[in-house]
PDB file of C-alpha atoms in Angstrom:
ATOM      1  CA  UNK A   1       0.049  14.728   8.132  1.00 98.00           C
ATOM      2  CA  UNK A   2       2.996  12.629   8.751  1.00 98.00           C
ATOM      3  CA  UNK A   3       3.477   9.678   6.448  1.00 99.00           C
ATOM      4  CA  UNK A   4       6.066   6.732   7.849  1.00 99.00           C
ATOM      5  CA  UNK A   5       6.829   3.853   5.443  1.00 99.00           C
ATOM      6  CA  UNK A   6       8.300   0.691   6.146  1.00 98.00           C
ATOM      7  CA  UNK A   7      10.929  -1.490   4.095  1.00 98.00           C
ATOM      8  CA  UNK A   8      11.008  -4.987   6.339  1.00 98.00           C
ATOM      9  CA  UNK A   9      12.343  -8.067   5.146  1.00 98.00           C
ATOM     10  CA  UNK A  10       9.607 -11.228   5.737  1.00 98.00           C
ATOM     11  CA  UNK A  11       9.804 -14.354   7.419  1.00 98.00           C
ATOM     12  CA  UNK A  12       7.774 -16.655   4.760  1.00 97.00           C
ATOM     13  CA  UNK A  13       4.816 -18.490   6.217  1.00 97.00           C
ATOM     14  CA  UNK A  14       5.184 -16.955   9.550  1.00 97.00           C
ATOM     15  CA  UNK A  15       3.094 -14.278  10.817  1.00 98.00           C
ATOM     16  CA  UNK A  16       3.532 -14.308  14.308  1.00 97.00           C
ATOM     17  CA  UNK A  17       7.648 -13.792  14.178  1.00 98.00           C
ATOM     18  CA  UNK A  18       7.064 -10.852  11.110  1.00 98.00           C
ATOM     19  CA  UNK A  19       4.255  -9.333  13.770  1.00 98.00           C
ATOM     20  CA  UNK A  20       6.874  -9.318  16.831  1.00 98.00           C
ATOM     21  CA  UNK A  21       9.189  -8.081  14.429  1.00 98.00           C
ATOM     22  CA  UNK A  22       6.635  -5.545  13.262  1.00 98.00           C
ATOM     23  CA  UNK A  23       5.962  -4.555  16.691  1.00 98.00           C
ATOM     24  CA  UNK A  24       9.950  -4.051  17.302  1.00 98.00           C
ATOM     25  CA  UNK A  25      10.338  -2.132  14.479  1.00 98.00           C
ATOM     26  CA  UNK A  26       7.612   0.423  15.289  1.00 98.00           C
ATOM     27  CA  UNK A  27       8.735   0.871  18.869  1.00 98.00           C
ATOM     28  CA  UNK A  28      11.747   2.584  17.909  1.00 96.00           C
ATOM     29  CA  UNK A  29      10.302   5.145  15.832  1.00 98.00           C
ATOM     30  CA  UNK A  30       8.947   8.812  16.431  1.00 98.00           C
ATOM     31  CA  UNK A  31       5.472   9.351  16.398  1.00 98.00           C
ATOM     32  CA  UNK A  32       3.666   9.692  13.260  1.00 98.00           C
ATOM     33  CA  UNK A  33      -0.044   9.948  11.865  1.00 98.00           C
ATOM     34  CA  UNK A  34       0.478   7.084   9.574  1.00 99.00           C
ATOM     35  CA  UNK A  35       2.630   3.942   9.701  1.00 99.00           C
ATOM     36  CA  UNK A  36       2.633   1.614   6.345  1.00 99.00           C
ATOM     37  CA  UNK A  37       4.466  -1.839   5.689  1.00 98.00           C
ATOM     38  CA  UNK A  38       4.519  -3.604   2.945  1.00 98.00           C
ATOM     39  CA  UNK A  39       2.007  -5.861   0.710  1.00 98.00           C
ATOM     40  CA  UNK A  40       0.969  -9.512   2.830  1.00 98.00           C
ATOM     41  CA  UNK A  41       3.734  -8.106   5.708  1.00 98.00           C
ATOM     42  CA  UNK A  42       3.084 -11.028   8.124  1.00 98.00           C
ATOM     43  CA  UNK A  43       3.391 -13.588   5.550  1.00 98.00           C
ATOM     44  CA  UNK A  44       5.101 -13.152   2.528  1.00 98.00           C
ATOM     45  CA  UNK A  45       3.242 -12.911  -0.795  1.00 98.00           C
ATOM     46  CA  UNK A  46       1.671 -16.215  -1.269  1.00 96.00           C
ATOM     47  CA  UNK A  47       0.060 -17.284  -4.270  1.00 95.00           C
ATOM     48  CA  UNK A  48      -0.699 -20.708  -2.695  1.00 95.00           C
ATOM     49  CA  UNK A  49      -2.271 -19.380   0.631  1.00 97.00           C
ATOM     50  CA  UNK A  50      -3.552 -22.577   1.564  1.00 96.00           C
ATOM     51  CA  UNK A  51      -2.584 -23.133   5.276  1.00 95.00           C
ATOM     52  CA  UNK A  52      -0.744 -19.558   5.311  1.00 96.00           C
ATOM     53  CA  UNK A  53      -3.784 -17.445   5.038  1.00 98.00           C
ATOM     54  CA  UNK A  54      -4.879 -15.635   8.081  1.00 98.00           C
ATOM     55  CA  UNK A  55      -9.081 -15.731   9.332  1.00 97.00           C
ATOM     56  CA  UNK A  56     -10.286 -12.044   8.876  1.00 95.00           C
ATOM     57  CA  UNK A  57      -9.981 -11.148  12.729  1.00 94.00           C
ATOM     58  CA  UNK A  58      -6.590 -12.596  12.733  1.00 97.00           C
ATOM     59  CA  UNK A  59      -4.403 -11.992  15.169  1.00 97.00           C
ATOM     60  CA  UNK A  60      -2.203  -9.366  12.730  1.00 98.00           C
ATOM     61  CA  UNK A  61      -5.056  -7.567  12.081  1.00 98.00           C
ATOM     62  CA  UNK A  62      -5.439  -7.284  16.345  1.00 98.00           C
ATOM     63  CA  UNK A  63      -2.133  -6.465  16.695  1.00 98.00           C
ATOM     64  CA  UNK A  64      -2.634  -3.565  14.243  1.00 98.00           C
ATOM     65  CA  UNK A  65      -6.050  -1.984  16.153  1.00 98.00           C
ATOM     66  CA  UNK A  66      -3.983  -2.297  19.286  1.00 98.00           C
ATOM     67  CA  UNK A  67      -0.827  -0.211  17.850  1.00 98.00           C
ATOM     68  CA  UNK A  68      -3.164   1.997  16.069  1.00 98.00           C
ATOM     69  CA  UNK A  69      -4.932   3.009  19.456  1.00 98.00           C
ATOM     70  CA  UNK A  70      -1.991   2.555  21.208  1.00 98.00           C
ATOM     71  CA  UNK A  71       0.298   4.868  19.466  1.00 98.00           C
ATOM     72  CA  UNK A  72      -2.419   7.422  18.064  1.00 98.00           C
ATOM     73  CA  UNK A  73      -2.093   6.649  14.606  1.00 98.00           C
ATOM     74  CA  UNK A  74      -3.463   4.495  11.288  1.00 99.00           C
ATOM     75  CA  UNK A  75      -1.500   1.341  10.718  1.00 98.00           C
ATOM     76  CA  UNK A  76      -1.829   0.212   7.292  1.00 99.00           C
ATOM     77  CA  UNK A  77      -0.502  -3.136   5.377  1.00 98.00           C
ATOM     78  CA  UNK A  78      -2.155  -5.705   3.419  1.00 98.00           C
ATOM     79  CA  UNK A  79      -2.561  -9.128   4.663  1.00 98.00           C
ATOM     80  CA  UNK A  80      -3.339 -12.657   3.385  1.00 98.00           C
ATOM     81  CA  UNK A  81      -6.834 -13.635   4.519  1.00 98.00           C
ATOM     82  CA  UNK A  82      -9.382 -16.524   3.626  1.00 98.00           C
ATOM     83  CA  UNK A  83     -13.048 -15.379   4.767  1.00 98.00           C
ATOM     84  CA  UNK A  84     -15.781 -17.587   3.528  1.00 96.00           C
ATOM     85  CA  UNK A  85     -14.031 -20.175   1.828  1.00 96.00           C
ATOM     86  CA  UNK A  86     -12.746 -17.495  -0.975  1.00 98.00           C
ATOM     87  CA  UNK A  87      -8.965 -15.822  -0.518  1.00 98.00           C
ATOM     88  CA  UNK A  88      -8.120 -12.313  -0.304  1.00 98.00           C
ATOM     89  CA  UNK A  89      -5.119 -10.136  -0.656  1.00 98.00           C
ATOM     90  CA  UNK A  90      -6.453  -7.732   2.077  1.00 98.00           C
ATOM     91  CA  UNK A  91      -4.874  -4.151   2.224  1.00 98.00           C
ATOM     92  CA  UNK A  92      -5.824  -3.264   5.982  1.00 98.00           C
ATOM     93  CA  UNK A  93      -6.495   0.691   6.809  1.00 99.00           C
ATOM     94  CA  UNK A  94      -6.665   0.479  10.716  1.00 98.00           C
ATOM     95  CA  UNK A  95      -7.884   4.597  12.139  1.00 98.00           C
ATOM     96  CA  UNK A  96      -6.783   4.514  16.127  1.00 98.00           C
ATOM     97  CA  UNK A  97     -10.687   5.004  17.038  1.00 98.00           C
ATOM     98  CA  UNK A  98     -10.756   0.948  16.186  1.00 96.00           C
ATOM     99  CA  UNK A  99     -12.302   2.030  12.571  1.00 98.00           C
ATOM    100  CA  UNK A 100     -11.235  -0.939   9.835  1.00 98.00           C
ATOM    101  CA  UNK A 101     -11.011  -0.085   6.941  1.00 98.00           C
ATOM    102  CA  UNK A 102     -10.395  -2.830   3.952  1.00 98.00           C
ATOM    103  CA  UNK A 103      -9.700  -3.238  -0.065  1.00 98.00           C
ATOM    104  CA  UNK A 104      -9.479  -6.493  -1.896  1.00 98.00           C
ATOM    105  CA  UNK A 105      -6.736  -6.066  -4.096  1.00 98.00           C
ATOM    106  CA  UNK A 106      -8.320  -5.858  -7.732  1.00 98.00           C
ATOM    107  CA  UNK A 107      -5.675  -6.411 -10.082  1.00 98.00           C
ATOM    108  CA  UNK A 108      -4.323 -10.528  -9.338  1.00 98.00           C
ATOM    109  CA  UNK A 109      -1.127 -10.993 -10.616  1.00 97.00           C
ATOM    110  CA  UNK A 110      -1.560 -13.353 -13.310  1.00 97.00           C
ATOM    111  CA  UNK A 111       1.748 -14.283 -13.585  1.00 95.00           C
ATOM    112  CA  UNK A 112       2.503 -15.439 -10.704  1.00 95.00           C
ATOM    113  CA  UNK A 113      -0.580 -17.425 -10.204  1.00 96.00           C
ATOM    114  CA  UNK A 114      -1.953 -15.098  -7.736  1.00 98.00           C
ATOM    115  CA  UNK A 115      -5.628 -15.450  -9.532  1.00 97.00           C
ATOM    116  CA  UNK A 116      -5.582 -18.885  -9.542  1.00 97.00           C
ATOM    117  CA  UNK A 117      -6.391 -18.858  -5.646  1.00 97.00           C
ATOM    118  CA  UNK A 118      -7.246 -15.524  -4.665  1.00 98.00           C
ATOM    119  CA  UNK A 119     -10.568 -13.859  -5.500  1.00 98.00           C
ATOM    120  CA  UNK A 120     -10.278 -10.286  -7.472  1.00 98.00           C
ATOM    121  CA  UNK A 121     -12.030  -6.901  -5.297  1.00 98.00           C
ATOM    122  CA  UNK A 122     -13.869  -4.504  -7.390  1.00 96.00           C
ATOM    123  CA  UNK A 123     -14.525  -1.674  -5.444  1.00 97.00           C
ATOM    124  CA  UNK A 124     -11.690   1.836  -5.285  1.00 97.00           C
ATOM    125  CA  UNK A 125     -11.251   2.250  -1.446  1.00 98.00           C
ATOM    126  CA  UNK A 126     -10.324   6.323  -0.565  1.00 98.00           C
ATOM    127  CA  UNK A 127     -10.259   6.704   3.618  1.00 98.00           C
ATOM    128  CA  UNK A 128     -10.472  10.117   4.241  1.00 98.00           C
ATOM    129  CA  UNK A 129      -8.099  10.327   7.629  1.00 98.00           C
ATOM    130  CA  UNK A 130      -6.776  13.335   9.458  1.00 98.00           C
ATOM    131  CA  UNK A 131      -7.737  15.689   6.218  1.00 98.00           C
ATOM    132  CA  UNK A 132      -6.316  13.618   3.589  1.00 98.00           C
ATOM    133  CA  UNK A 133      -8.010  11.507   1.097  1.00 98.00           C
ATOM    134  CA  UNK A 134      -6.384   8.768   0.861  1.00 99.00           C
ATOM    135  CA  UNK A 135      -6.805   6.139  -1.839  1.00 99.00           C
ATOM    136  CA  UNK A 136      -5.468   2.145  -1.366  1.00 99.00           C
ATOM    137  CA  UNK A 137      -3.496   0.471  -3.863  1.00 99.00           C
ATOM    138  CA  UNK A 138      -1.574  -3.267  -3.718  1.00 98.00           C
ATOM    139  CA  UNK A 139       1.377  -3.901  -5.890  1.00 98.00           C
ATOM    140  CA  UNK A 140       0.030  -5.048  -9.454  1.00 98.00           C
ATOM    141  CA  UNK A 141      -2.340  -2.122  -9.593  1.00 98.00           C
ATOM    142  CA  UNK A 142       0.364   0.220  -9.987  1.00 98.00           C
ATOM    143  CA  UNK A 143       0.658  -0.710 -13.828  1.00 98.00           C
ATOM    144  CA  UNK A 144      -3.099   0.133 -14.333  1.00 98.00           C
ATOM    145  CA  UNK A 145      -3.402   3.697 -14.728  1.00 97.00           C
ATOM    146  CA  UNK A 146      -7.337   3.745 -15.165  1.00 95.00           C
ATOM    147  CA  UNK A 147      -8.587   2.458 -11.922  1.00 96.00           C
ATOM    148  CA  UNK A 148      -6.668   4.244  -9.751  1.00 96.00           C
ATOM    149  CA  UNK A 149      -7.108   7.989 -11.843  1.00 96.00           C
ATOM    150  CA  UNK A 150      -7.785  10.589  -9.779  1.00 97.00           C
ATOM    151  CA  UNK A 151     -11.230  11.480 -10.109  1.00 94.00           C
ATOM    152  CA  UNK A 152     -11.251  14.378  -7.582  1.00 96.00           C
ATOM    153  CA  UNK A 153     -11.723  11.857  -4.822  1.00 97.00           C
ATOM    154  CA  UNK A 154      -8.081  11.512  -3.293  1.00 98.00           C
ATOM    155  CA  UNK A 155      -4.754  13.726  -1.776  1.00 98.00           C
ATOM    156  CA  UNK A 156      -2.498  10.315  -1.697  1.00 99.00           C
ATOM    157  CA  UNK A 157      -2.509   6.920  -2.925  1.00 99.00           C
ATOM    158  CA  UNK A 158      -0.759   4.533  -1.192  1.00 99.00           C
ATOM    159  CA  UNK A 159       0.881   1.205  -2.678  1.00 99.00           C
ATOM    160  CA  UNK A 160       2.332  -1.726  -1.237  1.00 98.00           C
ATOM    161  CA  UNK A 161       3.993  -4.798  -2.336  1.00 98.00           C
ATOM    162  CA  UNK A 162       6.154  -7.418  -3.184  1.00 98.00           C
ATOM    163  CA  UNK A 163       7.695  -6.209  -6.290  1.00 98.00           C
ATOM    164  CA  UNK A 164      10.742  -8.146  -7.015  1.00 98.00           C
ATOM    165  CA  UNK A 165      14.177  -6.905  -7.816  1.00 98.00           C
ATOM    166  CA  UNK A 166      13.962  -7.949 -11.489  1.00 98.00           C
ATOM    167  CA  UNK A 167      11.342  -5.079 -12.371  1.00 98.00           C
ATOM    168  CA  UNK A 168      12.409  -2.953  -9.628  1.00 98.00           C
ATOM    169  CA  UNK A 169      12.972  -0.228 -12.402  1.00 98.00           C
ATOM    170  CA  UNK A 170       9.240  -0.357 -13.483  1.00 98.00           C
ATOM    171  CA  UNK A 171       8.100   0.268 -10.027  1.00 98.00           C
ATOM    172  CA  UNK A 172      10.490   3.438  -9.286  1.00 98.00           C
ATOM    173  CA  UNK A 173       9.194   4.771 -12.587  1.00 98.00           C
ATOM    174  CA  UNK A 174       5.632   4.069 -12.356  1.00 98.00           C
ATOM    175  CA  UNK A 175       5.056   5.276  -8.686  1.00 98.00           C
ATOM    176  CA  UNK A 176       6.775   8.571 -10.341  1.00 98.00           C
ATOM    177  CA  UNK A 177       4.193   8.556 -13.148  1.00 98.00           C
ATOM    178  CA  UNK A 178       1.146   7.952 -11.131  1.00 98.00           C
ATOM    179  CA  UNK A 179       1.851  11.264  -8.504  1.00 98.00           C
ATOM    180  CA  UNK A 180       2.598  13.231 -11.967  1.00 98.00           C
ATOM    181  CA  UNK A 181      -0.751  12.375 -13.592  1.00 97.00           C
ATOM    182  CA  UNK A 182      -2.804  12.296 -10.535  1.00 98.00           C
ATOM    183  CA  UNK A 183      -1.633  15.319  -8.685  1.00 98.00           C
ATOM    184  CA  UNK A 184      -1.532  13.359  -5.786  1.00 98.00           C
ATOM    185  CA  UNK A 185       1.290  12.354  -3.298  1.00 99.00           C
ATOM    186  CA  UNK A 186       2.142   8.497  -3.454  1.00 99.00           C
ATOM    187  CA  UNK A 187       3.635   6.226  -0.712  1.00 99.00           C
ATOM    188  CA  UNK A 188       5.058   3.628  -2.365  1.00 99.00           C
ATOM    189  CA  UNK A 189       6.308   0.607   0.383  1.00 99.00           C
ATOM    190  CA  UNK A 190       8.332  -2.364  -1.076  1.00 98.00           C
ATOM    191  CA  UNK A 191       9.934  -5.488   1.144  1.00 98.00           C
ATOM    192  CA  UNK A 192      12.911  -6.511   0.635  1.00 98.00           C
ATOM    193  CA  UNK A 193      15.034  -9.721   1.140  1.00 98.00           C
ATOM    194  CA  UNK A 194      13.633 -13.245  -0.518  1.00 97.00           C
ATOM    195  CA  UNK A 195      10.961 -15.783   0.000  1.00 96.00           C
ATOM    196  CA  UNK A 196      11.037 -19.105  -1.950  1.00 95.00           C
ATOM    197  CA  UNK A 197      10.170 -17.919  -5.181  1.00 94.00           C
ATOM    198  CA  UNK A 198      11.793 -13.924  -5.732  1.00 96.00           C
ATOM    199  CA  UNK A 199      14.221 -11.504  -4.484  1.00 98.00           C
ATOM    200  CA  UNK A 200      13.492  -8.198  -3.330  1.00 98.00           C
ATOM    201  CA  UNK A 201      15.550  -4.788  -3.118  1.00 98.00           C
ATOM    202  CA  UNK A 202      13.022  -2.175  -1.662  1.00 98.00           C
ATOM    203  CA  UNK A 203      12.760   0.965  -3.689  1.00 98.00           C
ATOM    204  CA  UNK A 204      10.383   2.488  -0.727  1.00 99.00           C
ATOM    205  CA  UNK A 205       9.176   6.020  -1.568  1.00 99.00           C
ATOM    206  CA  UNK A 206       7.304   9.008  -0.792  1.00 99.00           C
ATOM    207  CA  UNK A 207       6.984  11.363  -3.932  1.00 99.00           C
ATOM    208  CA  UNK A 208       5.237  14.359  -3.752  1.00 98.00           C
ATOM    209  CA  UNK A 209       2.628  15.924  -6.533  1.00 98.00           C
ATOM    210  CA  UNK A 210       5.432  17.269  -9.108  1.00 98.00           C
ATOM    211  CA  UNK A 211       7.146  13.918  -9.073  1.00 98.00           C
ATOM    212  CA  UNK A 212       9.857  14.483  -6.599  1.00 98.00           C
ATOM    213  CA  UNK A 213      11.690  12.661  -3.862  1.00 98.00           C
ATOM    214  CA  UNK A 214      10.486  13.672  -0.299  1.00 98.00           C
ATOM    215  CA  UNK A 215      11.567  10.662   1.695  1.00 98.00           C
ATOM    216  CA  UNK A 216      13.074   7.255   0.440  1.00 98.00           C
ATOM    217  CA  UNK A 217      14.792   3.942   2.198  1.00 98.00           C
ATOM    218  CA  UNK A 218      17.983   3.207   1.255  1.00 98.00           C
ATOM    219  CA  UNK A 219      18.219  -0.281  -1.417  1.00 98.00           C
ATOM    220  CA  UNK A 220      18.267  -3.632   0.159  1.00 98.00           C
ATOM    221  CA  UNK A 221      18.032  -2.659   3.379  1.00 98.00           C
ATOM    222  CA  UNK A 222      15.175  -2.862   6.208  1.00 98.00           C
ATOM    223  CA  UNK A 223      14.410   0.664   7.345  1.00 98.00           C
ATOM    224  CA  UNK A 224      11.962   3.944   7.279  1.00 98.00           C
ATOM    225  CA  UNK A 225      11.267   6.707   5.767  1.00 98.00           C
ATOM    226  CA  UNK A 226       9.393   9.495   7.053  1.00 98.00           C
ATOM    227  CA  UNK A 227       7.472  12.941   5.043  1.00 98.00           C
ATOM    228  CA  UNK A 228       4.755  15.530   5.510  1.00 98.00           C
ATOM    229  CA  UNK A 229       1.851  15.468   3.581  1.00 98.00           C
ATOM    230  CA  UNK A 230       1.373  19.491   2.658  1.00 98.00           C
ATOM    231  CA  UNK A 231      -2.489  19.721   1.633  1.00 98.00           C
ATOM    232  CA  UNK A 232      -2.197  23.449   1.765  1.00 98.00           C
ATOM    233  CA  UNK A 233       0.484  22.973  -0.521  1.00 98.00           C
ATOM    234  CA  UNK A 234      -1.504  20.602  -2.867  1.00 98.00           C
ATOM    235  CA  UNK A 235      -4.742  22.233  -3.307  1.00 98.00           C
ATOM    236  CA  UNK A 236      -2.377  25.698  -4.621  1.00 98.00           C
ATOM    237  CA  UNK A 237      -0.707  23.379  -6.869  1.00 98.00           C
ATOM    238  CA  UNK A 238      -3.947  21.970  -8.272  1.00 98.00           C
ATOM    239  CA  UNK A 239      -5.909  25.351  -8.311  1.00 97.00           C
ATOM    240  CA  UNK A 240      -2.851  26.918 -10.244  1.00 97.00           C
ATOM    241  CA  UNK A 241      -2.331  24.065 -12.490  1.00 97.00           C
ATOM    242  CA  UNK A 242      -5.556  22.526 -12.767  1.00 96.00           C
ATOM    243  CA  UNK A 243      -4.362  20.051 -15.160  1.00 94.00           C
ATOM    244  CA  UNK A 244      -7.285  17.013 -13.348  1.00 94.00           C
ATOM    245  CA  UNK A 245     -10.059  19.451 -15.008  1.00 93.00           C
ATOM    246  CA  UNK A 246      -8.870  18.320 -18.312  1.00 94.00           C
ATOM    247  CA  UNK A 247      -8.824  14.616 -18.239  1.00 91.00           C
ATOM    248  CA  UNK A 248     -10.731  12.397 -20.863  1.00 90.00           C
ATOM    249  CA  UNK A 249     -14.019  10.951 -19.342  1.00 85.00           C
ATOM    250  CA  UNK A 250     -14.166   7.473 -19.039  1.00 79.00           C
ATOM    251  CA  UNK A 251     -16.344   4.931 -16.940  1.00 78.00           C
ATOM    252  CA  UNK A 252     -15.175   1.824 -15.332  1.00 70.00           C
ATOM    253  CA  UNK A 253     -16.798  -1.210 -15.268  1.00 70.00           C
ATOM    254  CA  UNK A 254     -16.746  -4.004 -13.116  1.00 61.00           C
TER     255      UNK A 254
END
């Protein structure tokens, strides 16, 4: 499967211009199976979403069933949406057979504010597409090692966000950690550029189930990145070093 990630600077509090620009952006790349931008890509991440929140059949999330069936491929992102009066950091898995996939992000970023206004998800989201399991992830989750372990249920997890450029170092290293410990390929897909509150330099990755660099968009700068997901290559990896069998039990809870 081909993976494409995105690195896009966005327009705060303006999702029709970061959709156009969206749209622009994808038109001048190849084809792929799997096109992901970054966390709350038509808005900026808001922790006061008040008036900058989309509905839940907003127009972004038309525009990305459209490209999907359009151009043969998932579109992913997450989005800011308010749906019965509550707030949701929205990570969108659109399937080009109009399938909608969703997960509320779990971890709220605390320090920002973000739980102040948005409400918390508590279910793990893995869409199995094309013959990969693939598991969602939004930004803050990345330093919580527990709820997204792979319990034999996922290929890939995919993050996105707004991490800004002061912990940059953090996310390079964790996204690293998580494909080690997981066996897993991770998509990592950062913005980059500012909004009122942070700046942002990018970091975008693909990292494959050892821990190295497949694909990755060059620092401060809007562009792609594209891989191959190798499941034939995986599932040798894991059957030869079946490290996953040997992971402490452990239950969640909610």
């Amino acid at each position: 499967m081909k993976v494409t990630i995105l690195q896009r600077n966005i327009e705060w509090a303006n999702p029709s211009l970061n959709v156009a620009r969206a749209d622009e952006a994808l038109a001048g790349l190849p084809d792929a199976d799997l096109f992901v931008w970054p966390e709350m890509f038509s808005t900026g991440f808001c922790t006061q979403p008040e008036g900058i929140a989309e509905s839940a059949d907003s127009d972004t999330l038309q525009w990305m069933k459209r490209k999907a069936a359009e151009r043969d491929c998932a579109i992913a992102g997450s989005v800011a949406v308010c749906e019965e009066g509550k707030y949701y950091n929205r990570f969108y898995f659109v399937t080009p057979d109009g399938n909608v996939f969703h997960y509320n992000k779990k971890h709220l970023f605390t320090y920002g504010g973000e739980h102040e206004r948005f409400t918390a998800g508590t279910e793990r989201v893995v869409v199995d597409f094309r013959g990969v399991r693939i598991l969602l992830a939004v930004c803050y989750d990345l330093r919580f090692p527990v709820w997204t372990r792979n319990k034999g249920d996922y290929d890939m997890i995919l993050y996105v966000a707004s991490w800004p450029t002061p912990r940059v170092d953090a996310w390079s290293a964790l996204l690293r950690a998580r494909a080690i410990e997981n066996q897993c390929y991770v998509a990592g897909v950062n913005r980059v550029g500012n909004d009122p509150y942070c700046d942002y330099s990018g970091g975008s990755v693909i990292i494959d189930p050892y821990g190295k660099t497949l694909a990755e968009c060059p620092w401060n700068t809007e562009s792609s990145a594209t891989a191959e997901i190798d499941m034939e290559a995986l599932e040798k990896f894991r059957k030869k070093f079946p490290v996953l069998g040997d992971a402490d039990p452990f239950t969640l809870n909610k």
